[in-house]
């Protein structure tokens, strides 16, 4: 049952289209499930495309607006497949893939995902960065930030700083710093009505206005963190005009240094509309009536009755001015303190015995080794000091210093490709051995003493240590699965 106030507003917005819109809430055949392939995961040193599907056997069909996005069939269960634990793909709603596509991330960019949990868009950004540049993935809610951090780990991302901060705190650190910023704002969630009853039960007209007030504050902080010449994408999963065209118009009235960028719309996408916030549909934000800005048709609306996805909205902003090249000569707040000398001996011994020379050189060149307590991390070269920030994951976690020995992290295993390790052991995804491994079981086999990178169909999935004719399982206890 859709709320009456919601349906009344949607009828005014859609007119003759409303019946078709309402029907899609009743028709299960109009609902689609999708996943996005993680291009950071490679098999035998090659981009895998959809080759993983040779064994997974999903019924995949491409998502028009995301080159690595695919719909999967109703009978498929990708969340229960071992390759999900290997980070080969991320289960993500198709419409939610659109904002990052329009963020236009390039390798080497410094990018902020300001409202990042659970991590779908952050991991999508990372796939475009391809290990180059720097991603700050932030989430203000502590529990949701932990989920974000785990997904950053699962998809093998090395160049991300995961923070748990208010947007205002970050704005004090990263003044005009980022090339690209994504604000996938907290919203009233009307676009999720088909997927969850909670979104319906928690909805109210009053809440859409509360969300718009909060979105204004977040956008203002994001604006101060974007470098001149940079791009900002604002997105929501709601139909509410006050949170979409209203928020965009109010933002541009406060920030004349920004323009709406005209971007190509894919089939089924429509533009924003002035009429959604005019006349009887007029809106207020922070107590002030919003006047429609010019160019609202440059925004993008994704309607569930027009395309294969849920409700979504996005706007692409550009910040006027020439790119400030001086910002590359400093790191906000100073850099991290590099770990050197004898403290690194256990790591160096492990790396020499376990990783290829090419892998070690690549890690050394791509970042800065530093200690976070007893934990060794590889920080992106551009990464700011973590002092004063609530940090969950400061770069790639390499492992723990245990007195005179080094124990590798699960994050390092998931980052590695099979050709980066000196010893690997592959477990086919369609067999029982990989399920036993994910359950934490030790298994007997032939081998040589030392650490092994365990792979599944060639994709890294975790560590094991061989001794005495058996492979001791080091899959994290908190992640183990009972199949």
PDB file of N, CA and C in Angstrom, residues 100-135:
ATOM      1  N   UNK A 100      27.833   7.063 -10.726  1.00  0.00           N
ATOM      2  CA  UNK A 100      29.287   6.969 -10.896  1.00  0.00           C
ATOM      3  C   UNK A 100      29.660   6.979 -12.371  1.00  0.00           C
ATOM      4  N   UNK A 101      28.809   6.402 -13.216  1.00  0.00           N
ATOM      5  CA  UNK A 101      29.057   6.473 -14.659  1.00  0.00           C
ATOM      6  C   UNK A 101      29.192   7.926 -15.091  1.00  0.00           C
ATOM      7  N   UNK A 102      28.322   8.801 -14.566  1.00  0.00           N
ATOM      8  CA  UNK A 102      28.344  10.215 -14.957  1.00  0.00           C
ATOM      9  C   UNK A 102      29.371  11.035 -14.169  1.00  0.00           C
ATOM     10  N   UNK A 103      29.983  10.446 -13.137  1.00  0.00           N
ATOM     11  CA  UNK A 103      31.062  11.135 -12.424  1.00  0.00           C
ATOM     12  C   UNK A 103      32.321  11.222 -13.282  1.00  0.00           C
ATOM     13  N   UNK A 104      32.440  10.304 -14.260  1.00  0.00           N
ATOM     14  CA  UNK A 104      33.528  10.341 -15.245  1.00  0.00           C
ATOM     15  C   UNK A 104      34.903  10.254 -14.586  1.00  0.00           C
ATOM     16  N   UNK A 105      35.080   9.262 -13.717  1.00  0.00           N
ATOM     17  CA  UNK A 105      36.347   9.074 -13.010  1.00  0.00           C
ATOM     18  C   UNK A 105      37.409   8.525 -13.948  1.00  0.00           C
ATOM     19  N   UNK A 106      38.631   9.065 -13.826  1.00  0.00           N
ATOM     20  CA  UNK A 106      39.776   8.607 -14.615  1.00  0.00           C
ATOM     21  C   UNK A 106      40.872   8.123 -13.669  1.00  0.00           C
ATOM     22  N   UNK A 107      41.721   7.172 -14.112  1.00  0.00           N
ATOM     23  CA  UNK A 107      42.851   6.766 -13.279  1.00  0.00           C
ATOM     24  C   UNK A 107      43.701   7.975 -12.892  1.00  0.00           C
ATOM     25  N   UNK A 108      44.053   8.058 -11.620  1.00  0.00           N
ATOM     26  CA  UNK A 108      44.853   9.178 -11.147  1.00  0.00           C
ATOM     27  C   UNK A 108      44.056  10.283 -10.487  1.00  0.00           C
ATOM     28  N   UNK A 109      42.726  10.272 -10.629  1.00  0.00           N
ATOM     29  CA  UNK A 109      41.886  11.285  -9.985  1.00  0.00           C
ATOM     30  C   UNK A 109      41.913  11.118  -8.462  1.00  0.00           C
ATOM     31  N   UNK A 110      41.724  12.225  -7.766  1.00  0.00           N
ATOM     32  CA  UNK A 110      41.453  12.192  -6.325  1.00  0.00           C
ATOM     33  C   UNK A 110      39.948  12.373  -6.159  1.00  0.00           C
ATOM     34  N   UNK A 111      39.294  11.387  -5.547  1.00  0.00           N
ATOM     35  CA  UNK A 111      37.832  11.315  -5.542  1.00  0.00           C
ATOM     36  C   UNK A 111      37.309  11.169  -4.119  1.00  0.00           C
ATOM     37  N   UNK A 112      36.194  11.832  -3.844  1.00  0.00           N
ATOM     38  CA  UNK A 112      35.500  11.706  -2.570  1.00  0.00           C
ATOM     39  C   UNK A 112      34.106  11.141  -2.798  1.00  0.00           C
ATOM     40  N   UNK A 113      33.796  10.056  -2.086  1.00  0.00           N
ATOM     41  CA  UNK A 113      32.425   9.551  -2.004  1.00  0.00           C
ATOM     42  C   UNK A 113      31.956   9.903  -0.604  1.00  0.00           C
ATOM     43  N   UNK A 114      31.115  10.933  -0.509  1.00  0.00           N
ATOM     44  CA  UNK A 114      30.843  11.562   0.774  1.00  0.00           C
ATOM     45  C   UNK A 114      29.845  10.800   1.640  1.00  0.00           C
ATOM     46  N   UNK A 115      28.926  10.079   1.026  1.00  0.00           N
ATOM     47  CA  UNK A 115      27.902   9.317   1.768  1.00  0.00           C
ATOM     48  C   UNK A 115      27.950   7.896   1.230  1.00  0.00           C
ATOM     49  N   UNK A 116      28.965   7.127   1.625  1.00  0.00           N
ATOM     50  CA  UNK A 116      29.420   5.997   0.819  1.00  0.00           C
ATOM     51  C   UNK A 116      28.836   4.629   1.148  1.00  0.00           C
ATOM     52  N   UNK A 117      28.320   4.407   2.347  1.00  0.00           N
ATOM     53  CA  UNK A 117      27.860   3.058   2.686  1.00  0.00           C
ATOM     54  C   UNK A 117      26.629   2.675   1.855  1.00  0.00           C
ATOM     55  N   UNK A 118      26.506   1.383   1.497  1.00  0.00           N
ATOM     56  CA  UNK A 118      27.325   0.234   1.896  1.00  0.00           C
ATOM     57  C   UNK A 118      28.580   0.013   1.055  1.00  0.00           C
ATOM     58  N   UNK A 119      28.771   0.804  -0.007  1.00  0.00           N
ATOM     59  CA  UNK A 119      30.012   0.693  -0.763  1.00  0.00           C
ATOM     60  C   UNK A 119      29.859   0.412  -2.242  1.00  0.00           C
ATOM     61  N   UNK A 120      28.631   0.286  -2.728  1.00  0.00           N
ATOM     62  CA  UNK A 120      28.447  -0.007  -4.153  1.00  0.00           C
ATOM     63  C   UNK A 120      29.070   1.041  -5.041  1.00  0.00           C
ATOM     64  N   UNK A 121      28.818   2.299  -4.741  1.00  0.00           N
ATOM     65  CA  UNK A 121      29.342   3.371  -5.582  1.00  0.00           C
ATOM     66  C   UNK A 121      30.836   3.601  -5.338  1.00  0.00           C
ATOM     67  N   UNK A 122      31.304   3.433  -4.091  1.00  0.00           N
ATOM     68  CA  UNK A 122      32.737   3.560  -3.812  1.00  0.00           C
ATOM     69  C   UNK A 122      33.541   2.510  -4.570  1.00  0.00           C
ATOM     70  N   UNK A 123      33.068   1.275  -4.542  1.00  0.00           N
ATOM     71  CA  UNK A 123      33.794   0.216  -5.243  1.00  0.00           C
ATOM     72  C   UNK A 123      33.717   0.414  -6.754  1.00  0.00           C
ATOM     73  N   UNK A 124      32.647   1.007  -7.232  1.00  0.00           N
ATOM     74  CA  UNK A 124      32.543   1.331  -8.658  1.00  0.00           C
ATOM     75  C   UNK A 124      33.542   2.421  -9.023  1.00  0.00           C
ATOM     76  N   UNK A 125      33.670   3.436  -8.175  1.00  0.00           N
ATOM     77  CA  UNK A 125      34.671   4.483  -8.387  1.00  0.00           C
ATOM     78  C   UNK A 125      36.064   3.872  -8.440  1.00  0.00           C
ATOM     79  N   UNK A 126      36.358   2.976  -7.493  1.00  0.00           N
ATOM     80  CA  UNK A 126      37.680   2.349  -7.433  1.00  0.00           C
ATOM     81  C   UNK A 126      37.993   1.565  -8.699  1.00  0.00           C
ATOM     82  N   UNK A 127      36.970   0.957  -9.296  1.00  0.00           N
ATOM     83  CA  UNK A 127      37.205   0.192 -10.526  1.00  0.00           C
ATOM     84  C   UNK A 127      37.627   1.109 -11.672  1.00  0.00           C
ATOM     85  N   UNK A 128      37.142   2.353 -11.666  1.00  0.00           N
ATOM     86  CA  UNK A 128      37.567   3.319 -12.681  1.00  0.00           C
ATOM     87  C   UNK A 128      38.965   3.866 -12.374  1.00  0.00           C
ATOM     88  N   UNK A 129      39.323   3.992 -11.112  1.00  0.00           N
ATOM     89  CA  UNK A 129      40.653   4.493 -10.747  1.00  0.00           C
ATOM     90  C   UNK A 129      41.750   3.500 -11.095  1.00  0.00           C
ATOM     91  N   UNK A 130      41.428   2.199 -11.082  1.00  0.00           N
ATOM     92  CA  UNK A 130      42.381   1.146 -11.414  1.00  0.00           C
ATOM     93  C   UNK A 130      43.668   1.229 -10.586  1.00  0.00           C
ATOM     94  N   UNK A 131      43.503   1.547  -9.295  1.00  0.00           N
ATOM     95  CA  UNK A 131      44.645   1.563  -8.390  1.00  0.00           C
ATOM     96  C   UNK A 131      45.461   2.833  -8.423  1.00  0.00           C
ATOM     97  N   UNK A 132      45.110   3.772  -9.294  1.00  0.00           N
ATOM     98  CA  UNK A 132      45.850   5.034  -9.406  1.00  0.00           C
ATOM     99  C   UNK A 132      45.000   6.164  -8.857  1.00  0.00           C
ATOM    100  N   UNK A 133      45.642   7.114  -8.157  1.00  0.00           N
ATOM    101  CA  UNK A 133      44.886   8.181  -7.523  1.00  0.00           C
ATOM    102  C   UNK A 133      44.463   7.778  -6.128  1.00  0.00           C
ATOM    103  N   UNK A 134      43.429   8.428  -5.626  1.00  0.00           N
ATOM    104  CA  UNK A 134      43.126   8.352  -4.202  1.00  0.00           C
ATOM    105  C   UNK A 134      41.625   8.487  -4.007  1.00  0.00           C
ATOM    106  N   UNK A 135      41.028   7.559  -3.263  1.00  0.00           N
ATOM    107  CA  UNK A 135      39.607   7.584  -2.960  1.00  0.00           C
ATOM    108  C   UNK A 135      39.398   7.760  -1.464  1.00  0.00           C
TER     109      UNK A 135
END
